[in-house]
Coordinates of C-alpha atoms in Angstrom, one line a residue:
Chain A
X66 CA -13.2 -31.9 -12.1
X67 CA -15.4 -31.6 -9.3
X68 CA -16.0 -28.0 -7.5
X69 CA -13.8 -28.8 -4.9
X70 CA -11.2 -31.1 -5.8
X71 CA -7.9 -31.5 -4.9
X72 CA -6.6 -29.2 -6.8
X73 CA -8.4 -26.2 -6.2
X74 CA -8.7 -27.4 -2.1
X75 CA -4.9 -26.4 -2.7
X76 CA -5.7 -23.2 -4.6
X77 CA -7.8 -22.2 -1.6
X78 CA -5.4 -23.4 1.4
X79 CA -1.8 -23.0 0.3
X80 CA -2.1 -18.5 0.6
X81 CA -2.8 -19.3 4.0
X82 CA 1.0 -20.4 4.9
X83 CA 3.2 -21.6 2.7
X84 CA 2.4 -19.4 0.0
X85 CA 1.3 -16.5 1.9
X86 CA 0.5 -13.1 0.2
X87 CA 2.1 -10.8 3.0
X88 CA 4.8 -13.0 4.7
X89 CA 6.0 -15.4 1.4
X90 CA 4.9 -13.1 -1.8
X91 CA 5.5 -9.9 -0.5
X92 CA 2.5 -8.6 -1.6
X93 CA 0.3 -5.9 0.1
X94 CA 2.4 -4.9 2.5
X95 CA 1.4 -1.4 2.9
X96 CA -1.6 -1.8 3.7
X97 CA -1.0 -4.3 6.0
X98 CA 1.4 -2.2 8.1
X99 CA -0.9 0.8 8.3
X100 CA -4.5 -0.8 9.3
X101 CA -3.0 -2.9 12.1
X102 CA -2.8 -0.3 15.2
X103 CA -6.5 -1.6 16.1
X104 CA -8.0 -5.3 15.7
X105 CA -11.5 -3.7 14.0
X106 CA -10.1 -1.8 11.7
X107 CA -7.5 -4.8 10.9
X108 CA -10.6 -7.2 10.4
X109 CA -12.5 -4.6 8.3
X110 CA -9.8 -4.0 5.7
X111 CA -9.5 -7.6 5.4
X112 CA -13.0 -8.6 4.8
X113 CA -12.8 -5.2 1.9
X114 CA -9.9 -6.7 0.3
X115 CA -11.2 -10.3 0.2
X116 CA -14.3 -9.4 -1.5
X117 CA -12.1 -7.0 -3.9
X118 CA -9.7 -9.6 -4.7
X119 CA -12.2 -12.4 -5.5
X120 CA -14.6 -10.5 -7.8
X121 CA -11.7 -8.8 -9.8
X122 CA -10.2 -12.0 -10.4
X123 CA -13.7 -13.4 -11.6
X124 CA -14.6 -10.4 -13.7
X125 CA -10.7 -10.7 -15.4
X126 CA -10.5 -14.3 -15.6
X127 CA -14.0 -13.8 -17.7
X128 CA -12.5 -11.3 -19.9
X129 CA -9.0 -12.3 -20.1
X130 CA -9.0 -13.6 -23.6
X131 CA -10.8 -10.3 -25.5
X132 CA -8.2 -7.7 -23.2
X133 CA -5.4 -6.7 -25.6
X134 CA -2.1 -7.2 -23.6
X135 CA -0.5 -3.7 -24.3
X136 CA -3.1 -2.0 -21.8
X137 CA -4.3 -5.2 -19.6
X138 CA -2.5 -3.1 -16.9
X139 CA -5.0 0.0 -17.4
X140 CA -8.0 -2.4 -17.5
X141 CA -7.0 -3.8 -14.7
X142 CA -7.0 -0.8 -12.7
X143 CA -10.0 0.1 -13.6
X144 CA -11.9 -2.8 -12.8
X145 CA -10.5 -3.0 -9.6
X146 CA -10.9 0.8 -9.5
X147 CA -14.9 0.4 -9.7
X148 CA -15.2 -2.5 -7.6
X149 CA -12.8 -0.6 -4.7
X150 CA -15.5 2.4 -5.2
X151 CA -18.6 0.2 -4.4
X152 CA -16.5 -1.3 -1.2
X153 CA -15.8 2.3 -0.3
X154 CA -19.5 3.6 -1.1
X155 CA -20.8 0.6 1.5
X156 CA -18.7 0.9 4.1
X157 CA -19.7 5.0 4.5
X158 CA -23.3 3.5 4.5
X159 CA -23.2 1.0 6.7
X160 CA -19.7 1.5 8.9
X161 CA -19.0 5.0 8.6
X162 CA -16.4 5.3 11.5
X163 CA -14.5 2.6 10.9
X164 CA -14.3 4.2 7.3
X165 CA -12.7 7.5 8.5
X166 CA -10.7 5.9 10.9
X167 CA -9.1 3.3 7.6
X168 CA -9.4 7.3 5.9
X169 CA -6.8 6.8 2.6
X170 CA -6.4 3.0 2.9
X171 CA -9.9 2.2 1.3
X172 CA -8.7 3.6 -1.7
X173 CA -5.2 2.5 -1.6
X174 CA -6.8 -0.8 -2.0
X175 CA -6.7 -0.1 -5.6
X176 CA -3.0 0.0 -5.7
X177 CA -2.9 -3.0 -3.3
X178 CA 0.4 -5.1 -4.8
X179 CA -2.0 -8.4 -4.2
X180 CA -4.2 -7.8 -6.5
X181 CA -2.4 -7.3 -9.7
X182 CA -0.5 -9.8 -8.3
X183 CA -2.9 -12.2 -8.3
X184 CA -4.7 -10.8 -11.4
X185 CA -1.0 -11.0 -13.6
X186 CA -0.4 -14.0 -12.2
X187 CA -3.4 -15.9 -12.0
X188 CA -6.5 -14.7 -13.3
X189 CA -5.2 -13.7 -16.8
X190 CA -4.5 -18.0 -17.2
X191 CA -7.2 -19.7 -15.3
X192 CA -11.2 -19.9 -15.1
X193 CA -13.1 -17.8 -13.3
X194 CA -14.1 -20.5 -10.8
X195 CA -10.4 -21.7 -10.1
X196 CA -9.6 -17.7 -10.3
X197 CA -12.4 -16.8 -7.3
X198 CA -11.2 -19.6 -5.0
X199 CA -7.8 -17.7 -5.4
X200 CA -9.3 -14.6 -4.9
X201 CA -10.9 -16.0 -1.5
X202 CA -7.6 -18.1 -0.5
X203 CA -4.8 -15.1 -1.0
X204 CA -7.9 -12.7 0.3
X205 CA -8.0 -14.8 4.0
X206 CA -4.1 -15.4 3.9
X207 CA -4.2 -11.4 4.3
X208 CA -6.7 -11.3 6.6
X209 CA -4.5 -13.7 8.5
X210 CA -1.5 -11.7 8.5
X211 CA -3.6 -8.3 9.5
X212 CA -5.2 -9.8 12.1
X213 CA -2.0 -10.9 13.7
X214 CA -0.3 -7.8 13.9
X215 CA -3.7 -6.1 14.9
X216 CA -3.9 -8.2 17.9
X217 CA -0.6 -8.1 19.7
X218 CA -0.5 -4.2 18.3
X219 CA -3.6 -3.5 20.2
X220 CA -3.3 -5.8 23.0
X221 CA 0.3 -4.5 24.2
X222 CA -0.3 -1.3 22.7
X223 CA -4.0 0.2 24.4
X224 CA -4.6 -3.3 26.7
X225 CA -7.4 -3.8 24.9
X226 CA -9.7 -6.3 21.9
X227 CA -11.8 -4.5 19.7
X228 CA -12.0 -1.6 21.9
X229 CA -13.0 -3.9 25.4
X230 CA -10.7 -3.9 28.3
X231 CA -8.8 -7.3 28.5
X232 CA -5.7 -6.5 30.3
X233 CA -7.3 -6.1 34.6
X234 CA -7.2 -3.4 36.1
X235 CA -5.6 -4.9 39.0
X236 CA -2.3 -5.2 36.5
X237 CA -1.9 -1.3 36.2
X238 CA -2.3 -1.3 40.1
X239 CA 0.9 -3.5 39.8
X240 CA 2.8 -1.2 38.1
X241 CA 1.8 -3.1 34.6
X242 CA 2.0 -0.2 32.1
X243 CA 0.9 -0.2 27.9
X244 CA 3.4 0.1 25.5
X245 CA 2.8 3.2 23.5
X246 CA 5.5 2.6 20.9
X247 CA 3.4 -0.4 19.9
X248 CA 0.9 1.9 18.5
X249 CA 3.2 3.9 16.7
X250 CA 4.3 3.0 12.9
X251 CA 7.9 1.3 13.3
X252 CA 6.8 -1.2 15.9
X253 CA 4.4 -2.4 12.5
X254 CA 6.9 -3.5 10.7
X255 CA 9.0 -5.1 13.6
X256 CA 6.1 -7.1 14.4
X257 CA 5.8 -7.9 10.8
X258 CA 9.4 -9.3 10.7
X259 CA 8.8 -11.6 13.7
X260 CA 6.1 -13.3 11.7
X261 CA 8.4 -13.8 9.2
X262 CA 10.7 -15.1 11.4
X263 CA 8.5 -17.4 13.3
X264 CA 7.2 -18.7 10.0
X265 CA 10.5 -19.2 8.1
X266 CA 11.6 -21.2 11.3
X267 CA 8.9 -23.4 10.6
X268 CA 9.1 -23.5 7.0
X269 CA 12.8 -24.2 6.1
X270 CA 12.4 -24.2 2.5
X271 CA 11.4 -20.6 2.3
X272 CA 14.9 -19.0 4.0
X273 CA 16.8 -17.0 1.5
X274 CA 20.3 -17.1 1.3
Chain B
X176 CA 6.1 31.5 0.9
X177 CA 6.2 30.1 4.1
X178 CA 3.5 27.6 3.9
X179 CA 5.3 25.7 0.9
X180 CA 8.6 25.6 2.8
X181 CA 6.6 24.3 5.6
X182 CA 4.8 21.6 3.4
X183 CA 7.8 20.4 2.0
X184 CA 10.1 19.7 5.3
X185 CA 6.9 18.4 6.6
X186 CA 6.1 16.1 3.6
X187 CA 10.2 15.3 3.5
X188 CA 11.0 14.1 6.9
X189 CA 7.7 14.0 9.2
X190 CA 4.9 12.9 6.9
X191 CA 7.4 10.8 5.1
X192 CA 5.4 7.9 2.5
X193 CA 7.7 5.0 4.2
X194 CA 8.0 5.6 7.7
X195 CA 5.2 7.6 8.5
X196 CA 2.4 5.8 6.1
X197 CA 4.2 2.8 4.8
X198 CA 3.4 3.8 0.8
X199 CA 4.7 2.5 -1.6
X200 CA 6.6 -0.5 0.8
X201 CA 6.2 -3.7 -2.2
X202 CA 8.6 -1.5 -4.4
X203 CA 10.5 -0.3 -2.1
X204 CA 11.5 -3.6 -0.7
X205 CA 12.0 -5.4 -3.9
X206 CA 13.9 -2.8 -5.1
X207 CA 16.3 -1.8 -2.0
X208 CA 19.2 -3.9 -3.6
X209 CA 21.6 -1.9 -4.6
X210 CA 21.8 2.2 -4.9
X211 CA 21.8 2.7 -8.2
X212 CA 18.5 0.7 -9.3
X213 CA 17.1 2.5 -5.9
X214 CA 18.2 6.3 -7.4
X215 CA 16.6 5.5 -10.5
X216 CA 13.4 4.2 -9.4
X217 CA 13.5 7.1 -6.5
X218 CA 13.5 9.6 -8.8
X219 CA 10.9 8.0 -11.5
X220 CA 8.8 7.9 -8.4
X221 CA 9.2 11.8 -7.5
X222 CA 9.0 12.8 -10.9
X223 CA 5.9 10.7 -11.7
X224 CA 4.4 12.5 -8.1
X225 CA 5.5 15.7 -8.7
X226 CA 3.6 15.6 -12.3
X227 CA 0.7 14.4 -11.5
X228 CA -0.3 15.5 -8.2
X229 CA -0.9 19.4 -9.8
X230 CA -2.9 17.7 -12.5
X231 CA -5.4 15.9 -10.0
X232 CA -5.3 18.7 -8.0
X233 CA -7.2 20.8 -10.7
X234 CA -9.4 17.6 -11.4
X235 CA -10.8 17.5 -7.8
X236 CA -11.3 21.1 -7.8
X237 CA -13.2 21.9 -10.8
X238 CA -14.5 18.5 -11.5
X239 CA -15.0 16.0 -8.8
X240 CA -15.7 18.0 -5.3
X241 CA -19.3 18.7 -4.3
X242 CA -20.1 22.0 -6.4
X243 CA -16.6 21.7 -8.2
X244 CA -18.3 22.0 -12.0
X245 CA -20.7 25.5 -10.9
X246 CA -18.0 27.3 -13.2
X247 CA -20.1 25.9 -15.6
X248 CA -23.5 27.2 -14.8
X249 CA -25.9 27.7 -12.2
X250 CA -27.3 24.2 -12.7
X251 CA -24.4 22.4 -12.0
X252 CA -24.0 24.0 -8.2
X253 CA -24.8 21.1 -6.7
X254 CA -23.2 18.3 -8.8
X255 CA -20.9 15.8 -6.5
X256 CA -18.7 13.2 -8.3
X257 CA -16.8 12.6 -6.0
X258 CA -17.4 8.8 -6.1
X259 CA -15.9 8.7 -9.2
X260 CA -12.2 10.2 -8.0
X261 CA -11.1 6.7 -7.8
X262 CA -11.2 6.0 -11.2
X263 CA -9.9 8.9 -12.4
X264 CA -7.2 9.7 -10.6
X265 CA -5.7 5.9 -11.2
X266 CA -6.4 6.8 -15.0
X267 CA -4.3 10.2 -15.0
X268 CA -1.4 8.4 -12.7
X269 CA -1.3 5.3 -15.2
X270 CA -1.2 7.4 -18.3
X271 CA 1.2 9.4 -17.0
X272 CA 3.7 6.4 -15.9
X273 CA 2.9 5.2 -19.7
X274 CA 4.6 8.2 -20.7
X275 CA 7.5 7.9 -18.1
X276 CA 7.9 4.3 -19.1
X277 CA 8.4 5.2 -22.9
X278 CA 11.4 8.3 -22.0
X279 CA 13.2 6.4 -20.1
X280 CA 12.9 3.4 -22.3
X281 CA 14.5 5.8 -24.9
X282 CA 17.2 7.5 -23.2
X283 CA 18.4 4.9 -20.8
X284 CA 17.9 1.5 -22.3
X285 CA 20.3 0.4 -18.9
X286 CA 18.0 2.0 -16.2
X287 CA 14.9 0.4 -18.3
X288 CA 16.3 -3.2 -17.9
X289 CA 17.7 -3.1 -14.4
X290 CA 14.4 -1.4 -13.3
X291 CA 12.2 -4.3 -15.3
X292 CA 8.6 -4.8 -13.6
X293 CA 9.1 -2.4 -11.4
X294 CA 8.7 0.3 -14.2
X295 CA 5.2 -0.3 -15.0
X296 CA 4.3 -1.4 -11.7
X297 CA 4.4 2.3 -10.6
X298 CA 1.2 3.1 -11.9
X299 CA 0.4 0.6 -9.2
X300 CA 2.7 2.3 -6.4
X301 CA 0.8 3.3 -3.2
X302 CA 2.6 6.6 -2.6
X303 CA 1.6 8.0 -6.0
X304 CA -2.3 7.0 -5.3
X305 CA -1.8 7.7 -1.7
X306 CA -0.1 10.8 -2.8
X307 CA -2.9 12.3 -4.4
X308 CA -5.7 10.5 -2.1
X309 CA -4.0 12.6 0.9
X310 CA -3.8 15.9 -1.3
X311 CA -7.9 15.1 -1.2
X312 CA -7.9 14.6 2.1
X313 CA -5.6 17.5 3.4
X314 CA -7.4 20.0 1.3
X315 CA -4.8 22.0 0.2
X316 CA -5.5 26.0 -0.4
X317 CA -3.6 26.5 -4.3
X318 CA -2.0 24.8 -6.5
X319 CA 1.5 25.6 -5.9
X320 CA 1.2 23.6 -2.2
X321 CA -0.1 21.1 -4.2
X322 CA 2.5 20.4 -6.0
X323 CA 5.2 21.3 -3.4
X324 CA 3.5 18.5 -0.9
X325 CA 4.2 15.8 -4.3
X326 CA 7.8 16.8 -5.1
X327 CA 8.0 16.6 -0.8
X328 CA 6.7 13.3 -0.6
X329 CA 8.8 11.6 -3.6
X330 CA 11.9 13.2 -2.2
X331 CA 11.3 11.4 0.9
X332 CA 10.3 8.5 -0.7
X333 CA 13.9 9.1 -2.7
X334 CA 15.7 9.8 0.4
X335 CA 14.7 6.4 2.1
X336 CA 14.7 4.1 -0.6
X337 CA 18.7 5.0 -1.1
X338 CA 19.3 5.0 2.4
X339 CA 17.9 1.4 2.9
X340 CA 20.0 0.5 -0.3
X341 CA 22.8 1.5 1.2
X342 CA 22.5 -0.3 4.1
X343 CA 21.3 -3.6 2.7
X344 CA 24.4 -3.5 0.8
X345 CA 26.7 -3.5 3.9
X346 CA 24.2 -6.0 5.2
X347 CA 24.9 -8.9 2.8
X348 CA 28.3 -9.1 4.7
X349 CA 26.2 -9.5 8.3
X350 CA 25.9 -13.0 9.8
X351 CA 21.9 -12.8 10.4
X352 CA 20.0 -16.2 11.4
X353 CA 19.1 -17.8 8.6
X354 CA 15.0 -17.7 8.9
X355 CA 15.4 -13.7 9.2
X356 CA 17.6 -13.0 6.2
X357 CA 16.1 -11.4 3.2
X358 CA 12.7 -9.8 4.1
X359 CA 13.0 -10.4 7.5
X360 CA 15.9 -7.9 8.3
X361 CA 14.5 -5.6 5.7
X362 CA 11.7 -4.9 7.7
X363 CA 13.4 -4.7 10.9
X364 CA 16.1 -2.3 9.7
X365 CA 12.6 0.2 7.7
X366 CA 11.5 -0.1 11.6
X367 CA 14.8 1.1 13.1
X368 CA 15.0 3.7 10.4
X369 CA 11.3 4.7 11.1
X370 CA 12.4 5.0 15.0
X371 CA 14.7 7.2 13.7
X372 CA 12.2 9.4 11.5
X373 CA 9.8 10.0 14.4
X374 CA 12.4 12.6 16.1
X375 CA 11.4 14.9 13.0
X376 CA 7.7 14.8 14.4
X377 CA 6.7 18.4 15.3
X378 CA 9.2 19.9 13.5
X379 CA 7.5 22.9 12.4
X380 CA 9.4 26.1 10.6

């Protein structure tokens, strides 16, 4: 078993599509829908819940054999509970308006669905290597999803990428005019549901019946 | 008098968890099968809001805020916890859907089964957390708005939760393309209803 062999390539590669924490598992969705009217914000939050996902897996995987299985649920939480409070503490330090403008969501990261997902259904049966490349894999598949949505939310919604001006100027001359509704919180989820639908297009084995 | 009427249409129908905020979405997807199963977990989820949102409340008052604990002395005037609400609102919320988990286990062993994961898994619902993160955030003036806005906010919760039910049930009849059925309509239909939400916005009473 080396570090990367082909088994835990797979660990690391299959949240990005097929097994995708937003779009396949249904995990994390509320989060995902909320952070998404900008790209900055988007990229922040997934960055935050990467980090939080990897080391809680690590620090449960480590433990998982001495946590008694009536309250795993309560230690849990409150592992991922500290760990969410050091994420929050540095991003006041270091990117304090990006903090107030993700106000709530940095804590609701606690409550995220992906990472007692991932902690019930990974982390309490695997090592704490295998466990942090699962943390990092489902982590990015996130960031994937939330990048997405941030994109097209903020490039038809404001004409702009992190915060610059790509649409021309020359556009609005034309008559070209943003679509506000993108910005607002229904056009999240529609945008959501076209993922899914692009995706499950190309991945036939995952439509429901 | 006025004010808690105000915070609870506003925390019904504008500020609503779903469609306004998107708390509490995992659940509420999974769950959206059929009415009943919604009902029951709908009102778990206001009862579990409206319980402990008075009890945090009193928790980030005299404990956590800056100068919270200087009830207990001059020298504590300038104590800030705050870091640690976090933690400690999580810990009240999952004792407290503990407790919930074990009544309804006793009284109705039928809601218990149909409910399954889903029971536990409140502790680990947004719109409880998010509940009491925004009660932090808004800081409300007593107690009694307090917990007003949670009973608010679960209702609404209650009232969307049975309405998508309702409709996904009439959906299963619908002739959707295939890669959108399931999760796919689901969101497209919370979106619609959302559309429909945002003509509440500025209500005011």
């Amino acid at each position: 078993m080396g570090l990367l062999s082909n088994k835990n390539k797979e660990i690391l590669t299959s949240p990005l599509s097929v097994n995708n924490p937003v779009v396949v598992q249904m995990l994390g969705i509320c989060s995902a829908l909320a952070v998404t009217s900008k790209l900055e914000p988007a990229i922040v939050m997934g960055i935050s819940v990467t980090a939080v996902v990897a080391f809680a897996n690590v620090i449960i995987s480590l433990i998982r054999n001495t946590i008694p299985n009536r309250i795993r649920i309560i230690v849990q939480l409150v592992v991922v509970a500290a760990l969410v409070t050091i994420v929050s503490e540095v991003l006041k330090a270091f990117a304090y308006d990006v903090n107030k403008q993700l106000s709530v969501f940095v804590g609701l990261i606690i409550t995220n669905c992906i990472l007692m997902g991932r902690l019930e259904a990974f982390a309490l049966g695997n090592g704490p290597w295998e466990s942090f490349l699962d943390g990092i894999g489902n982590g990015l598949g996130y960031a994937l999803i939330l990048v997405i949505v941030g994109f097209f939310r903020e490039l038809l919604g404001s004409g702009t990428l992190l915060g610059f001006q790509v649409i021309p100027q020359a556009f609005y001359d034309f008559g070209y005019a943003n679509n506000g509704l993108m910005i607002l919180p229904p056009m999240a989820l529609i945008t959501i549901a076209v993922i899914i639908w692009v995706h499950r297009s190309r991945n036939k084995e995952l439509q429901e019946n | 008098m006025e004010e808690l009427l105000s915070t609870f249409v506003r925390s019904i129908f504008v500020d609503n968890m779903i469609f306004a905020y998107y708390l509490g979405m995992c659940s509420f997807v999974a769950v959206s099968k059929n009415v009943k199963t919604a009902l029951g977990l709908g009102i778990a989820v206001t009862f579990v809001l409206f319980c402990t949102l008075p009890i945090n409340y009193m928790l980030e008052n005299y404990v956590l805020k800056e100068g919270a604990l200087s009830w207990l002395g001059p020298d504590f005037a300038d104590v800030n916890l705050s870091f640690l609400s976090f933690i400690i609102f999580i810990a009240v919320i999952a004792s407290f859907v503990q407790l919930v988990e074990m009544v309804v286990e006793k009284f109705s062993p039928s809601l218990y089964a149909s409910l399954g994961i889903f029971l536990p898994l409140i502790a680990v619902n947004c719109a409880i957390l998010g509940g009491s993160l925004f009660m932090q955030q808004k800081a409300f003036p007593n107690v009694g708005v307090a917990t007003v806005y949670g009973l608010g906010s679960g209702l609404g919760w209650l009232l969307a939760i049975v309405g998508m039910a309702a409709i996904r049930e009439k959906l299963a009849y619908s002739d959707i393309p295939k890669p959108l059925k399931g999760l796919g309509i689901t969101f497209i239909v919370t979106g619609l209803m959302g559309m429909a939400f945002m003509c509440f916005s500025g209500l005011k009473i």
